[in-house]
Amino acid sequence: MTVLEDRIAMAESDSENTLDEMFERLEKMPVPEGYKVEIVEGTVYMSPQRDTHWEIILDIVEQLRTKYPRKQVKSDVRIDYPGHLNGFATDVTVMAEGAEKTEAGHWRHEDVEFVAEVISKGTATNDYGPKKAAYATAEVPVYVIADPYQRRCHIYTQPKKDDYEIETTVPFGSSLNLTGTVVGLTLTTDEFPHD
């Protein structure tokens, strides 16, 4: 290992420890019921789960369950992503078959095959910005943003460096054709509510 590789490994280790410490402190705090907590680039975000938000998440999960077993589909579970202090609690995540937690008890971003985020007004810039960049850097093959304010979904595929090469925009009411991706399904949006 070169000196540079050693320093990078130390910095990543320090970030992980700091991220673990931040989450440990958050777990001791009185977070209000129904709030989602995550850390994006070292900043803690707490956002309430609205009915619209939850209904879209549940709809996506139910459709994914037609193909994936329950143990592969996650919601609001911490996964650490590349970048400075990124511990996301993604709205919907599909893990690769056979994925296992690390010794520290965390899921690995290398095992994520699909991510879906449902936009909240207060955190939308994260989903379209630093989280999208982190998912691309982690080479998550499919990233979907469901935006109830725009009444459309954005499908991002073919990650390259810190962005996706392909973006497809689909209005609510139309289908999300993911058959040509690792997901291998078409998701409907007919019942997605909007704000």
CSV table of C-alpha atoms in Angstrom, one decimal:
chain,number,residue,atom,x,y,z
A,1,MET,CA,0.0,0.0,0.0
A,2,THR,CA,1.4,3.4,-0.9
A,3,VAL,CA,1.5,6.3,1.5
A,4,LEU,CA,-1.4,8.0,-0.4
A,5,GLU,CA,-3.5,4.8,-0.3
A,6,ASP,CA,-2.8,4.5,3.4
A,7,ARG,CA,-3.9,8.1,4.0
A,8,ILE,CA,-7.0,7.6,2.0
A,9,ALA,CA,-7.9,4.4,3.9
A,10,MET,CA,-7.2,6.3,7.2
A,11,ALA,CA,-9.5,9.2,6.1
A,12,GLU,CA,-12.3,6.7,5.1
A,13,SER,CA,-11.9,4.9,8.4
A,14,ASP,CA,-12.0,8.2,10.4
A,15,SER,CA,-15.2,9.2,8.4
A,16,GLU,CA,-16.8,5.9,9.1
A,17,ASN,CA,-16.0,6.2,12.8
A,18,THR,CA,-17.3,9.7,12.9
A,19,LEU,CA,-20.4,8.7,11.0
A,20,ASP,CA,-21.0,5.9,13.5
A,21,GLU,CA,-20.5,8.3,16.4
A,22,MET,CA,-23.0,10.8,14.8
A,23,PHE,CA,-25.6,8.1,14.4
A,24,GLU,CA,-25.0,6.8,17.9
A,25,ARG,CA,-25.7,10.3,19.2
A,26,LEU,CA,-28.8,10.6,17.0
A,27,GLU,CA,-30.2,7.4,18.4
A,28,LYS,CA,-30.0,8.8,21.9
A,29,MET,CA,-31.8,12.0,20.9
A,30,PRO,CA,-35.6,12.2,21.2
A,31,VAL,CA,-36.3,12.2,17.4
A,32,PRO,CA,-40.1,12.8,16.9
A,33,GLU,CA,-42.2,9.8,15.8
A,34,GLY,CA,-42.6,9.7,12.0
A,35,TYR,CA,-39.3,11.6,11.2
A,36,LYS,CA,-36.6,10.2,9.0
A,37,VAL,CA,-33.0,11.0,10.0
A,38,GLU,CA,-30.0,10.8,7.7
A,39,ILE,CA,-26.6,12.4,7.2
A,40,VAL,CA,-25.7,14.0,3.9
A,41,GLU,CA,-22.2,15.4,3.5
A,42,GLY,CA,-21.9,15.6,7.3
A,43,THR,CA,-25.1,17.5,7.8
A,44,VAL,CA,-28.0,15.9,9.8
A,45,TYR,CA,-31.4,16.1,8.1
A,46,MET,CA,-34.7,15.3,9.9
A,47,SER,CA,-37.8,15.3,7.7
A,48,PRO,CA,-41.3,14.2,8.5
A,49,GLN,CA,-43.0,11.4,6.6
A,50,ARG,CA,-46.1,12.8,5.0
A,51,ASP,CA,-49.0,10.6,3.8
A,52,THR,CA,-48.1,11.3,0.1
A,53,HIS,CA,-44.5,10.3,0.8
A,54,TRP,CA,-45.3,7.1,2.5
A,55,GLU,CA,-48.0,6.0,0.0
A,56,ILE,CA,-45.5,6.3,-2.9
A,57,ILE,CA,-42.8,4.4,-0.9
A,58,LEU,CA,-45.3,1.6,-0.1
A,59,ASP,CA,-46.5,1.4,-3.7
A,60,ILE,CA,-42.9,1.0,-4.9
A,61,VAL,CA,-42.1,-1.6,-2.3
A,62,GLU,CA,-45.2,-3.6,-3.1
A,63,GLN,CA,-44.3,-3.7,-6.8
A,64,LEU,CA,-40.7,-4.7,-6.1
A,65,ARG,CA,-41.9,-7.5,-3.9
A,66,THR,CA,-43.4,-9.2,-6.9
A,67,LYS,CA,-39.8,-10.1,-7.9
A,68,TYR,CA,-37.7,-9.6,-4.8
A,69,PRO,CA,-37.9,-11.4,-1.4
A,70,ARG,CA,-38.6,-9.3,1.6
A,71,LYS,CA,-35.0,-9.5,2.8
A,72,GLN,CA,-33.7,-7.8,-0.3
A,73,VAL,CA,-36.0,-4.8,-0.1
A,74,LYS,CA,-35.2,-2.1,2.5
A,75,SER,CA,-36.7,1.2,3.5
A,76,ASP,CA,-35.1,3.9,5.8
A,77,VAL,CA,-32.2,1.6,6.6
A,78,ARG,CA,-28.8,3.3,7.0
A,79,ILE,CA,-26.3,2.7,4.3
A,80,ASP,CA,-23.0,4.6,4.1
A,81,TYR,CA,-22.1,5.9,0.7
A,82,PRO,CA,-18.9,7.4,-0.9
A,83,GLY,CA,-18.1,11.0,0.0
A,84,HIS,CA,-17.7,12.9,3.2
A,85,LEU,CA,-19.9,11.6,5.9
A,86,ASN,CA,-22.8,10.2,3.8
A,87,GLY,CA,-25.1,7.9,5.9
A,88,PHE,CA,-28.3,7.8,3.9
A,89,ALA,CA,-31.7,6.3,5.0
A,90,THR,CA,-33.0,5.8,1.5
A,91,ASP,CA,-36.7,5.6,1.0
A,92,VAL,CA,-36.5,2.3,-1.0
A,93,THR,CA,-33.4,0.1,-1.6
A,94,VAL,CA,-33.0,-3.2,-3.3
A,95,MET,CA,-29.9,-5.2,-2.2
A,96,ALA,CA,-28.2,-7.8,-4.4
A,97,GLU,CA,-29.1,-11.4,-3.8
A,98,GLY,CA,-26.8,-12.8,-1.1
A,99,ALA,CA,-25.9,-9.4,0.3
A,100,GLU,CA,-24.8,-9.6,3.9
A,101,LYS,CA,-24.0,-7.0,6.6
A,102,THR,CA,-20.5,-6.1,7.5
A,103,GLU,CA,-18.9,-7.0,10.9
A,104,ALA,CA,-20.0,-3.6,12.1
A,105,GLY,CA,-23.6,-4.5,11.2
A,106,HIS,CA,-24.0,-2.2,8.2
A,107,TRP,CA,-25.2,-2.9,4.6
A,108,ARG,CA,-22.6,-2.3,2.0
A,109,HIS,CA,-23.3,0.3,-0.8
A,110,GLU,CA,-21.5,-2.1,-3.2
A,111,ASP,CA,-24.5,-4.5,-2.8
A,112,VAL,CA,-27.2,-1.9,-3.7
A,113,GLU,CA,-28.9,-2.5,-7.1
A,114,PHE,CA,-31.7,0.0,-6.9
A,115,VAL,CA,-32.6,3.2,-5.0
A,116,ALA,CA,-35.8,5.2,-5.0
A,117,GLU,CA,-36.2,8.5,-3.2
A,118,VAL,CA,-39.5,10.4,-2.8
A,119,ILE,CA,-39.0,14.1,-2.8
A,120,SER,CA,-39.8,16.2,0.3
A,121,LYS,CA,-39.7,20.0,-0.1
A,122,GLY,CA,-37.0,20.4,2.6
A,123,THR,CA,-34.6,17.8,1.3
A,124,ALA,CA,-35.2,17.8,-2.5
A,125,THR,CA,-31.9,19.5,-3.2
A,126,ASN,CA,-30.1,16.5,-1.5
A,127,ASP,CA,-31.9,13.9,-3.6
A,128,TYR,CA,-31.2,15.8,-6.9
A,129,GLY,CA,-27.7,16.8,-5.9
A,130,PRO,CA,-25.3,15.2,-3.4
A,131,LYS,CA,-27.2,12.0,-3.0
A,132,LYS,CA,-27.5,11.5,-6.7
A,133,ALA,CA,-23.7,12.1,-7.0
A,134,ALA,CA,-23.0,9.6,-4.2
A,135,TYR,CA,-25.3,6.9,-5.7
A,136,ALA,CA,-23.5,7.3,-9.1
A,137,THR,CA,-20.1,7.2,-7.4
A,138,ALA,CA,-21.2,4.0,-5.6
A,139,GLU,CA,-22.2,2.7,-9.1
A,140,VAL,CA,-25.8,2.1,-8.0
A,141,PRO,CA,-27.2,0.8,-11.4
A,142,VAL,CA,-30.7,2.4,-11.1
A,143,TYR,CA,-31.8,5.5,-9.2
A,144,VAL,CA,-35.4,6.7,-9.3
A,145,ILE,CA,-36.7,10.0,-7.9
A,146,ALA,CA,-40.5,10.2,-7.5
A,147,ASP,CA,-41.4,13.9,-7.2
A,148,PRO,CA,-45.0,14.5,-6.1
A,149,TYR,CA,-44.6,18.3,-6.6
A,150,GLN,CA,-43.6,17.9,-10.3
A,151,ARG,CA,-45.9,14.9,-10.6
A,152,ARG,CA,-43.1,12.9,-12.4
A,153,CYS,CA,-40.4,10.4,-11.9
A,154,HIS,CA,-36.8,10.7,-13.0
A,155,ILE,CA,-35.0,7.4,-13.8
A,156,TYR,CA,-31.2,7.6,-13.7
A,157,THR,CA,-29.1,4.7,-15.2
A,158,GLN,CA,-25.6,4.0,-16.3
A,159,PRO,CA,-23.6,5.6,-13.5
A,160,LYS,CA,-20.2,7.1,-14.5
A,161,LYS,CA,-18.0,8.9,-11.9
A,162,ASP,CA,-20.3,11.1,-9.9
A,163,ASP,CA,-23.3,11.3,-12.3
A,164,TYR,CA,-25.6,9.2,-14.5
A,165,GLU,CA,-25.3,9.1,-18.2
A,166,ILE,CA,-29.0,8.5,-18.9
A,167,GLU,CA,-32.0,10.3,-17.4
A,168,THR,CA,-35.5,9.4,-18.4
A,169,THR,CA,-38.4,11.5,-17.1
A,170,VAL,CA,-41.9,9.9,-16.8
A,171,PRO,CA,-45.1,11.7,-15.7
A,172,PHE,CA,-47.1,10.2,-12.9
A,173,GLY,CA,-49.7,7.9,-14.5
A,174,SER,CA,-47.2,6.4,-16.9
A,175,SER,CA,-45.0,3.3,-16.4
A,176,LEU,CA,-41.4,3.2,-15.4
A,177,ASN,CA,-39.9,0.7,-17.8
A,178,LEU,CA,-36.9,-0.9,-15.9
A,179,THR,CA,-37.0,-4.1,-17.8
A,180,GLY,CA,-33.6,-3.3,-19.5
A,181,THR,CA,-31.9,-2.8,-16.2
A,182,VAL,CA,-30.9,-5.0,-13.3
A,183,VAL,CA,-34.4,-4.5,-11.8
A,184,GLY,CA,-36.1,-6.2,-14.7
A,185,LEU,CA,-39.6,-4.9,-13.9
A,186,THR,CA,-42.0,-2.2,-15.1
A,187,LEU,CA,-43.3,-0.1,-12.2
A,188,THR,CA,-46.6,1.6,-12.5
A,189,THR,CA,-47.3,5.1,-11.1
A,190,ASP,CA,-51.0,5.2,-11.6
A,191,GLU,CA,-51.7,5.4,-7.9
A,192,PHE,CA,-48.9,7.8,-6.9
A,193,PRO,CA,-50.5,10.7,-5.1
A,194,HIS,CA,-49.2,14.2,-5.6
A,195,ASP,CA,-48.9,17.5,-3.6
